[in-house]
Coordinates of C-alpha atoms and ligand atoms in Angstrom, one line a residue:
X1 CA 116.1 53.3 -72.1
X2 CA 113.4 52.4 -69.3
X3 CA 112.4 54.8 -67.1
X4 CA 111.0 53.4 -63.8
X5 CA 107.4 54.6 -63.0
X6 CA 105.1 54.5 -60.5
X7 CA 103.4 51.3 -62.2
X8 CA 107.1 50.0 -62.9
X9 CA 107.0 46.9 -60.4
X10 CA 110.3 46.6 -58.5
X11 CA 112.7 43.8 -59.1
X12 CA 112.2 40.7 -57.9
X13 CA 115.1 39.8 -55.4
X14 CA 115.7 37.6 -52.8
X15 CA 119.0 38.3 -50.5
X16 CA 119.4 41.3 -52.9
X17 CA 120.4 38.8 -55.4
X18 CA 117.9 38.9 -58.8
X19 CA 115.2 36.2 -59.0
X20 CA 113.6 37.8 -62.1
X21 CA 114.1 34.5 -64.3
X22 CA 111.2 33.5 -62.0
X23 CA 108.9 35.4 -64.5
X24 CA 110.6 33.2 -67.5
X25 CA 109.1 29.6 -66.3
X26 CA 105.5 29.0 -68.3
X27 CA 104.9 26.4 -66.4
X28 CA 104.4 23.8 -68.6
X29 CA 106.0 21.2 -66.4
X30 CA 108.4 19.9 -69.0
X31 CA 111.1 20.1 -66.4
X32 CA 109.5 17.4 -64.0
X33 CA 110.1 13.8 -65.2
X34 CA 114.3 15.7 -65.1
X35 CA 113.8 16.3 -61.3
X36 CA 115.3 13.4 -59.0
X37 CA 113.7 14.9 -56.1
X38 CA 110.0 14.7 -57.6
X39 CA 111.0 11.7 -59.4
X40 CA 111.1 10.2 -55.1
X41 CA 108.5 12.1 -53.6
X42 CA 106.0 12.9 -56.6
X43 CA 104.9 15.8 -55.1
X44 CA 104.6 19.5 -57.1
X45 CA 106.3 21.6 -54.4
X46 CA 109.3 19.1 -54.8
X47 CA 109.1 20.0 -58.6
X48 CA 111.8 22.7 -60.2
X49 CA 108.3 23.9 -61.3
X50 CA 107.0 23.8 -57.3
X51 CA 109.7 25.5 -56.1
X52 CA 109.9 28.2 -58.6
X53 CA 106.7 28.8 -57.4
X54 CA 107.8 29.2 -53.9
X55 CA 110.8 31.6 -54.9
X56 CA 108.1 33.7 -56.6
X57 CA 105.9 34.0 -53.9
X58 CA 109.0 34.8 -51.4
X59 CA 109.9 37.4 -53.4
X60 CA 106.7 39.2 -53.7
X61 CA 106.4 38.2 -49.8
X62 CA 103.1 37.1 -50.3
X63 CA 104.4 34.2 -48.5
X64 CA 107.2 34.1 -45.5
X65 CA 109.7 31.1 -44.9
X66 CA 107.6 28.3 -42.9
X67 CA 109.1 25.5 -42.1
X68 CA 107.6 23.6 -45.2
X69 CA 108.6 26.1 -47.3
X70 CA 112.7 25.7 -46.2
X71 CA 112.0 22.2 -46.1
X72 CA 111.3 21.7 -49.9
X73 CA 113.5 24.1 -51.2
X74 CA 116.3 22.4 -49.0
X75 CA 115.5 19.3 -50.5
X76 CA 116.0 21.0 -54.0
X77 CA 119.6 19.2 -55.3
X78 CA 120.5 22.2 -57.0
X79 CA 122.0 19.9 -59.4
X80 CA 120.1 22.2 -62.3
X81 CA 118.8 19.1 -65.0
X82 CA 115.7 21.0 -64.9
X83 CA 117.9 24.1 -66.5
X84 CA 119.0 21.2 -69.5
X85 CA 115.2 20.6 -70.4
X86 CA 114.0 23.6 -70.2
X87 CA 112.6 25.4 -73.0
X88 CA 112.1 28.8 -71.3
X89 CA 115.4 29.5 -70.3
X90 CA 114.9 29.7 -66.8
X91 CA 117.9 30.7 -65.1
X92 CA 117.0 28.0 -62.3
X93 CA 120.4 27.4 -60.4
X94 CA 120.5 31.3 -59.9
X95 CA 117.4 30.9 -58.0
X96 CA 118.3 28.8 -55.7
X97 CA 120.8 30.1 -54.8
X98 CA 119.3 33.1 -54.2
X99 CA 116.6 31.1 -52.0
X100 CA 119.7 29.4 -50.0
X101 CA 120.9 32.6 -49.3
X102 CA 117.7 34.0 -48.1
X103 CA 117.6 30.5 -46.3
X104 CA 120.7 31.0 -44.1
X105 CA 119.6 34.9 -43.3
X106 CA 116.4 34.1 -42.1
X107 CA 117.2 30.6 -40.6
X108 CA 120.9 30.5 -39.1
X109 CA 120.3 28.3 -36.8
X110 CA 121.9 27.2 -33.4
X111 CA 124.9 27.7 -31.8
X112 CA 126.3 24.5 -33.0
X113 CA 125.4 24.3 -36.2
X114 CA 126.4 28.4 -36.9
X115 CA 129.8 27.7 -35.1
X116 CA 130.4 24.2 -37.9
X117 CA 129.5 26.6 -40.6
X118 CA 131.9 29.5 -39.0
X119 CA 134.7 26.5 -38.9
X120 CA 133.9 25.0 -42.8
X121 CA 133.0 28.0 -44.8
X122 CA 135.3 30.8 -42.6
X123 CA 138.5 29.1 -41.9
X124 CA 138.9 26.0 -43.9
X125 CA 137.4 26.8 -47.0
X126 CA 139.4 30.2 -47.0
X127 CA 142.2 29.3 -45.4
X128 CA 144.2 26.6 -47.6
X129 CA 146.7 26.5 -44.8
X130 CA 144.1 25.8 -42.3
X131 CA 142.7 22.8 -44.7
X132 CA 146.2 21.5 -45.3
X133 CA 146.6 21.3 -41.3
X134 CA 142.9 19.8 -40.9
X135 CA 144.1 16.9 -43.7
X136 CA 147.3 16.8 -41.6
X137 CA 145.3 15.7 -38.2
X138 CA 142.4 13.6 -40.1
X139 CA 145.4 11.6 -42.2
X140 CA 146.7 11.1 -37.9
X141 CA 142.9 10.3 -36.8
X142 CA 142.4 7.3 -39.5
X143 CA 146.0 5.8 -40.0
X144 CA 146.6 6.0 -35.8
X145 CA 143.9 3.4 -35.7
X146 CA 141.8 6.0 -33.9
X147 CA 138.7 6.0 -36.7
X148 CA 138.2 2.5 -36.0
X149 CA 137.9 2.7 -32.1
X150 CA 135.9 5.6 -32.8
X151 CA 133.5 3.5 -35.0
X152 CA 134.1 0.7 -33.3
X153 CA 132.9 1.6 -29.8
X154 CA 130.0 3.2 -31.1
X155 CA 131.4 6.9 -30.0
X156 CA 130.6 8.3 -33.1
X157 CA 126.9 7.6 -32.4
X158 CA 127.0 10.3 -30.1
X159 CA 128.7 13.2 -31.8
X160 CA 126.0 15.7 -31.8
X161 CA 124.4 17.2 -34.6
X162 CA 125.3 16.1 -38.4
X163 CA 129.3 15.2 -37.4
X164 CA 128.3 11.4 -37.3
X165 CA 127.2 11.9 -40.7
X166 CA 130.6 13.9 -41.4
X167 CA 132.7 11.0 -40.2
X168 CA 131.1 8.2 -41.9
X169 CA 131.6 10.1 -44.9
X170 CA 135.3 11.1 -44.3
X171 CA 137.5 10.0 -47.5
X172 CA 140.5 8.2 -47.1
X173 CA 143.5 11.0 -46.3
X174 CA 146.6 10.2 -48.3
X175 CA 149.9 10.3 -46.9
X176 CA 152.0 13.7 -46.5
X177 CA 153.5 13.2 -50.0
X178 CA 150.3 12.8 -51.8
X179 CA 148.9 16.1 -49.8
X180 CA 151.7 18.5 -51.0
X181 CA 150.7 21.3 -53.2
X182 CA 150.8 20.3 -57.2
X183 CA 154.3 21.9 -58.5
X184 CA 153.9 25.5 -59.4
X185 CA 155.2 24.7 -62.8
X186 CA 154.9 21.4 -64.9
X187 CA 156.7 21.7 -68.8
X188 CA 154.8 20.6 -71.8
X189 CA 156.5 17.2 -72.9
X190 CA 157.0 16.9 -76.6
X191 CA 156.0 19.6 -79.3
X192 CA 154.7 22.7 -77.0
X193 CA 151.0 24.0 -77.9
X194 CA 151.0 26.5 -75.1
X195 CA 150.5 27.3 -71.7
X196 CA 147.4 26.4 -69.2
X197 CA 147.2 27.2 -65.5
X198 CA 145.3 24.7 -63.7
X199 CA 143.0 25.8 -60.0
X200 CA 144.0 22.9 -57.7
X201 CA 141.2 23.4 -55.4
X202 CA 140.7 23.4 -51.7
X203 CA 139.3 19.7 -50.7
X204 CA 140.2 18.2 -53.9
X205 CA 143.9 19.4 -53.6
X206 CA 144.3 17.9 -49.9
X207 CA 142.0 15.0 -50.4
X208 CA 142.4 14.2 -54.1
X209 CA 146.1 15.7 -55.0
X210 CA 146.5 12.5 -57.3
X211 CA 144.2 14.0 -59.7
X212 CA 145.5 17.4 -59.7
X213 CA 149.3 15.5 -60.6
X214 CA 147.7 13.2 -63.0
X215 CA 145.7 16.0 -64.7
X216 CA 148.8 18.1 -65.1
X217 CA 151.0 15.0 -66.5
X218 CA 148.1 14.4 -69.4
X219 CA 148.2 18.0 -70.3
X220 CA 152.0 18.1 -70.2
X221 CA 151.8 15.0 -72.3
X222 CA 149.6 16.6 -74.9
X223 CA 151.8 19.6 -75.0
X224 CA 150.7 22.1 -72.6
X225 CA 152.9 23.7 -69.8
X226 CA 150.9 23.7 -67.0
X227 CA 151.1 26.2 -64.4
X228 CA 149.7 26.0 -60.6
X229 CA 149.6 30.2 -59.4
X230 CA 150.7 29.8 -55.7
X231 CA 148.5 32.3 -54.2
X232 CA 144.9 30.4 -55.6
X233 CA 142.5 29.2 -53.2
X234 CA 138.9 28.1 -52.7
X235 CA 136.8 29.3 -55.6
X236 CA 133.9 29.5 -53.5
X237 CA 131.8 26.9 -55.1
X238 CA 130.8 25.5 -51.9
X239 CA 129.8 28.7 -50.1
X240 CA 127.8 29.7 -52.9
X241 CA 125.6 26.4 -52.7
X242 CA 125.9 26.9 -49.3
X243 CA 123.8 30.1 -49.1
X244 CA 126.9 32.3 -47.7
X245 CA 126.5 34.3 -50.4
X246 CA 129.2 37.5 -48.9
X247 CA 131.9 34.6 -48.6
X248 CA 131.1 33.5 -52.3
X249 CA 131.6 36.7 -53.5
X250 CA 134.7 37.5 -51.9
X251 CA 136.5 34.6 -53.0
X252 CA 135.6 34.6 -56.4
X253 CA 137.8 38.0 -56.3
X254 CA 140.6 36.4 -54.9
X255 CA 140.6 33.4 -58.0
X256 CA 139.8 35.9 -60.3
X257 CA 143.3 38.2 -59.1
X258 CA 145.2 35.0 -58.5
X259 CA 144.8 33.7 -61.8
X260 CA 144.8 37.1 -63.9
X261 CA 148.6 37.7 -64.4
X262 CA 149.2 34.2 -66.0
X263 CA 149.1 34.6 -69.5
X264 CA 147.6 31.3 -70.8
X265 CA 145.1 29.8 -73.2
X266 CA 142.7 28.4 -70.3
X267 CA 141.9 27.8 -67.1
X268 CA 141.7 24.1 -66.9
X269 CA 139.5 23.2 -63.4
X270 CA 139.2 19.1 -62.9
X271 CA 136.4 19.3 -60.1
X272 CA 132.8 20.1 -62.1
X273 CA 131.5 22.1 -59.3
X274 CA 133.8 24.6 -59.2
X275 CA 134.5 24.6 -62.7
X276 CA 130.5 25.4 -63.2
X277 CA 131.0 28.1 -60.2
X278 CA 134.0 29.9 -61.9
X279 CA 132.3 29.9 -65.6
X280 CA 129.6 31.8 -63.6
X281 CA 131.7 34.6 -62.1
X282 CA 130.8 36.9 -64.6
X283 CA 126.9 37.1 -63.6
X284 CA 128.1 36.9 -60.0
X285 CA 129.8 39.7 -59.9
X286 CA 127.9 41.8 -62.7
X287 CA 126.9 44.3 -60.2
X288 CA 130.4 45.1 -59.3
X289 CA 131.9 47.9 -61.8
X290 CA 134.9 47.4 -60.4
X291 CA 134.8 43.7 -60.9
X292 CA 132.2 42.9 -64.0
X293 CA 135.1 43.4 -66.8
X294 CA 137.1 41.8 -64.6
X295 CA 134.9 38.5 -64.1
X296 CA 133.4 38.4 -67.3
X297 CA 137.3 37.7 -68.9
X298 CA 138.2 35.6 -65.8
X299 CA 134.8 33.3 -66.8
X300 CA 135.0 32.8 -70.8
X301 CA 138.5 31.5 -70.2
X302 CA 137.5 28.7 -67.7
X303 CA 137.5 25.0 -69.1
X304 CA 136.6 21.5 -67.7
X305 CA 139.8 19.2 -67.8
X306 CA 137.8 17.1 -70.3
X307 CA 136.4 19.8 -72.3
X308 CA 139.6 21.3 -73.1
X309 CA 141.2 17.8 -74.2
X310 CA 138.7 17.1 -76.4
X311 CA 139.4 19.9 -78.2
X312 CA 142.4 17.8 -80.1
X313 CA 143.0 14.0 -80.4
X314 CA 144.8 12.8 -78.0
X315 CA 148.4 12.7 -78.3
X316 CA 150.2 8.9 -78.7
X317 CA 152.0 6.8 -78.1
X318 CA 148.5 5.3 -76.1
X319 CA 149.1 2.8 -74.1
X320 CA 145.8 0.1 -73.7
X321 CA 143.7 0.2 -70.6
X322 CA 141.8 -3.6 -71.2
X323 CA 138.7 -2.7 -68.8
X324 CA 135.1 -2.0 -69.2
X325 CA 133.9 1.2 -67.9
X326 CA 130.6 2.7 -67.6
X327 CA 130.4 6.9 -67.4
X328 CA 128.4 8.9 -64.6
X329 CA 128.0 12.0 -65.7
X330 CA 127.8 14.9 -62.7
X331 CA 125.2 17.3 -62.3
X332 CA 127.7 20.2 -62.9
X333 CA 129.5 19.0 -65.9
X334 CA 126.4 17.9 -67.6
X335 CA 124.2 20.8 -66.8
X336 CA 126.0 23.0 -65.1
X337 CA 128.4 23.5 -68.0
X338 CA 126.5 21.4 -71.0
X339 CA 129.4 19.2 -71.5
X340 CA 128.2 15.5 -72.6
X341 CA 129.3 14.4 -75.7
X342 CA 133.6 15.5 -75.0
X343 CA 134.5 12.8 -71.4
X344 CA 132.8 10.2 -74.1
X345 CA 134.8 11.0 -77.0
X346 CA 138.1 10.9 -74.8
X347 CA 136.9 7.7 -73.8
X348 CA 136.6 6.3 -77.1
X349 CA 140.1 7.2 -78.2
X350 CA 141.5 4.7 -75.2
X351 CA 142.6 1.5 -77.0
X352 CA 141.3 -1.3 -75.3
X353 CA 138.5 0.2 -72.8
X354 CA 135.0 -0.3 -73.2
X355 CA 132.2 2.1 -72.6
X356 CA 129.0 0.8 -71.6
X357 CA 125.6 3.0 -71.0
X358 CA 124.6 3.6 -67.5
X359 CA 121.1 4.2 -67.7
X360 CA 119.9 7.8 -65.8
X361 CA 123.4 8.4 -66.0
X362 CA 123.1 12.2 -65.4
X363 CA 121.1 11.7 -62.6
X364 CA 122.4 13.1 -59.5
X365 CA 123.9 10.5 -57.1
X366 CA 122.8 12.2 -54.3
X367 CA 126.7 14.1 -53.2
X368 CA 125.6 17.2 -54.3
X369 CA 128.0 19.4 -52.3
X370 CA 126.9 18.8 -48.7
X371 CA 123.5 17.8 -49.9
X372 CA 124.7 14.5 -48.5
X373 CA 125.1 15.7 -45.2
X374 CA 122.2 17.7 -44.6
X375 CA 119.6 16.0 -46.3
X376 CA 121.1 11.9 -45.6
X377 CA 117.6 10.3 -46.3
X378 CA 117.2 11.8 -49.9
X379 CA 120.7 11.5 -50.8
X380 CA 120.4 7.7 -50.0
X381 CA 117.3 7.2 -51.9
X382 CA 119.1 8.6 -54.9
X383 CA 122.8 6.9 -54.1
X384 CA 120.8 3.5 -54.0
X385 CA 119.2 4.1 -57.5
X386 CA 122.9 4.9 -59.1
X387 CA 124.6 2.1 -57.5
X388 CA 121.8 -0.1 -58.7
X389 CA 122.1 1.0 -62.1
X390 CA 126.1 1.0 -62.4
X391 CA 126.0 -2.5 -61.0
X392 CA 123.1 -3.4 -63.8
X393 CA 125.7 -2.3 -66.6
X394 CA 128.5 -5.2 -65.5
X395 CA 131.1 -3.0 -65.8
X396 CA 134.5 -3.1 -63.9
X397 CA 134.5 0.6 -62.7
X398 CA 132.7 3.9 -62.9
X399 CA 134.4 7.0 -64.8
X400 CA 133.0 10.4 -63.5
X401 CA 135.1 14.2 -63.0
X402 CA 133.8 15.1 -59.7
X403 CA 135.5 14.4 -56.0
X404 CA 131.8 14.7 -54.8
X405 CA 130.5 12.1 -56.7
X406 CA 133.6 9.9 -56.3
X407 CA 133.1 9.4 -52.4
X408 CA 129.1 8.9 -52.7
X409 CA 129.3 6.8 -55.6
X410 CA 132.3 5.0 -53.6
X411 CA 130.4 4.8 -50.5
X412 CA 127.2 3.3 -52.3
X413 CA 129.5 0.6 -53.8
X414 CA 130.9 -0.5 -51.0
X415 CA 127.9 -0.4 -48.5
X416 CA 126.4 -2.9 -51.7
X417 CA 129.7 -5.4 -50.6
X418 CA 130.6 -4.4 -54.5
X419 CA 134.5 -4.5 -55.6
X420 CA 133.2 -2.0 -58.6
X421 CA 136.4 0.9 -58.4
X422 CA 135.1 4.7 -59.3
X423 CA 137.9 6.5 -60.8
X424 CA 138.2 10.6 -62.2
X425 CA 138.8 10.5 -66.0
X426 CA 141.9 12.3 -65.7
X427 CA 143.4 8.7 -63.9
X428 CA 142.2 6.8 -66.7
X429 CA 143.5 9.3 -69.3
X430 CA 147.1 9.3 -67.1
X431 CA 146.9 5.4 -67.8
X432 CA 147.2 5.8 -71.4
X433 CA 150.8 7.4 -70.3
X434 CA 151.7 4.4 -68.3
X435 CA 150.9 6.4 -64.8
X436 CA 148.2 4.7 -62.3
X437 CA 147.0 6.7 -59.5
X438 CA 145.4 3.8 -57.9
Ligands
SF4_1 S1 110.4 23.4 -68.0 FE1 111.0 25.6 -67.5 S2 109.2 26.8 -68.1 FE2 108.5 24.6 -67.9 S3 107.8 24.4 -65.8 FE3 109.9 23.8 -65.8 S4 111.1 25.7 -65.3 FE4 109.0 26.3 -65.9
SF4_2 S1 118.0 21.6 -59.4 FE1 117.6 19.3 -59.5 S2 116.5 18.8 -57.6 FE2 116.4 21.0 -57.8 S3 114.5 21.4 -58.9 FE3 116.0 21.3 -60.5 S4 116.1 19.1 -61.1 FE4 114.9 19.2 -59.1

């Protein structure tokens, strides 16, 4: 066992939160032709390898946060493709986090922009009747006709601070129906394999509840009862890459004790984010004795939607789905959880699709949780190179398994005056079951 000494150097931390896989990078720079952000601005401290580099140095405080300093590591995606290539291991997503943290502490900002955080990451995030309310009055706002007098009179020029960027991003709020919480129970169809309990999510089940309904059908329709526990929340994905690290930590507890009494093979998460979030509970809370054990079990049974399906063929009847599709893969599928090869193999079991390659296709589109939001001229730099290359491929739609990258990707394509649709794979995969979600 090692003892600490007087020579012992203390751990490196940043937030209190361990920044020792700094020590692990050997520089060798393999990690920067990966990096969007360097691949723009060409410049080191825009590298993974730059900004490790940056963390170190904040940690040793042999530098403080200047304005330079926040500035590249803000710019930093945290979409993690320098973790893929890698050879060292560096635990680089971690890190960043760590930074944001540290970030926030140091650098809260003004009234404004602490009370939009207070409202986002305090009472909507954990609050899922709150959300469900806010959904309730944006659904009133757009289908009232009062977005487009908004936009229209140019109002929404003058909304201070980033909310014109919020509103021009604002998705499209289905109707009541479509916002209703997923049913708490949905029976496996056919021979039963077992039981699954699915996270419906904060945004994605207000925003996006089509895809928690259709991902429960194609699990029912492979033989899985699929369970929704009623007293699941936000996993705290988005707090996390926030940089509100306290909030992060506390609702990882509450998914973790919400989901812990089901008895079921997996917990099946459709939104890559979070899925990469909750498969990282256990190093979040490995401090906690009370909660390591806990959130080490919790993690090793989370699965991505596509991940888990992939695991069998698919069961038939199939019905054909004549449309050629090209596959985006997200930052937090791809290298947040290393799953490549299993969305492309459900893809090729779908009679009458076709799959063509989008080139840099797990490039970050530039959605990155907020990163759109507070960092607009980067994330359209990056949006404009993915929409170029998905309209390059010819094909008819986009496949992808994140909300985030939906609405950017969606967003790109239409500013481009292009008809291309983006779609979740669990809508394509529901089509083989004669549902569309469109
Ligand atoms: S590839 Fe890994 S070890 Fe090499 S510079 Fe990048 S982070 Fe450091
Ligand atoms: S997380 Fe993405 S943007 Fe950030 S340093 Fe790594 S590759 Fe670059």
């Amino acid at each position: 066992m090692a003892h600490m000494t007087s020579e012992t150097p203390a751990p490196l931390t940043l937030h209190g939160l361990s920044v020792e896989g700094v020590n692990q990078c050997v520089h060798c720079g393999l990690c920067l032709a990966s990096c969007p952000t360097f691949a723009e601005l060409g410049t080191e401290m825009d590298s993974p390898r730059g900004r490790i580099f940056l963390i170190k140095s904040l940690a040793e405080a042999r530098i403080g946060l200047s304005d330079s300093t926040v500035q590249h590591l803000s710019l930093c995606l945290d979409c993690r493709a320098c973790e893929t290539v890698c050879p060292a291991g560096v635990p680089y997503g971690r890190l960043i986090e760590a930074a944001k943290a540290e970030i926030e502490r140091q650098r809260p900002g003004g009234p404004l922009r602490r009370a939009f955080r207070w409202v986002n990451f305090d009472l909507l995030l954990r609050h899922p009747r709150m959300l469900r309310l806010a959904g309730a009055g944006l659904r009133f706002y757009q289908a009232s006709g009062l977005q487009t007098l908004v936009r229209k009179s140019g109002l929404v020029r003058v909304l201070p601070g980033t909310l014109p960027a919020w509103e021009s991003l604002l998705p499209p709020l289905p109707a009541a129906a479509a916002r209703a919480p997923l049913a708490a129970f949905t029976p496996a169809e056919g021979a039963r394999r077992g039981r699954v309990a699915m996270l419906t999510g904060c945004v994605q089940s207000v925003v996006f509840g089509a895809h928690n309904r259709a991902t429960a059908r194609v699990l029912a329709k492979n033989g899985w009862d699929v369970s929704a526990p009623t007293g699941q929340g936000c996993c705290g994905a988005l707090n996390a890459h926030g940089g509100d690290h306290r909030r992060a930590v506390e609702m990882a507890r509450r998914t973790i004790e919400a989901f812990e009494g089901e008895r079921v093979e997996a917990v099946i998460v459709n939104t890559s984010g979070c899925g990469a979030h909750m498969k990282g509970y256990g190093v979040l809370l490995a401090d906690d004795p009370a909660w390591a054990e806990r959130a080490r079990r919790f993690s090793a049974g989370v699965r991505d939607v596509a991940e888990f399906l992939a695991t069998a063929p698919l069961r038939g009847p199939l019905a054909p789905v004549p449309l050629t599709v090209t596959y985006h893969d997200p930052c937090h599928v791809v290298h947040g959880q290393k799953i490549r090869s299993a969305p492309r193999a459900l893809l090729a079991q779908i009679p009458g699709l076709r799959v063509v390659d989008l080139p840099e296709s797990d490039w970050c589109c530039g959605s990155a949780g907020i990163y759109n939001l507070t960092q607009p001229e980067m994330a359209g730099r990056l949006l404009q190179r993915k929409v170029r290359h998905v309209l390059g491929t010819g094909a008819a739609a986009v496949v992808t398994a994140n909300p985030g990258c939906i609405l950017q990707i969606q967003q790109g394509l239409r500013a481009a005056g292009s008809p291309v649709a983006v779609l979740h794979i669990v809508e394509i995969l529901d089509r083989l079951y004669g549902h569309d979600s469109a």
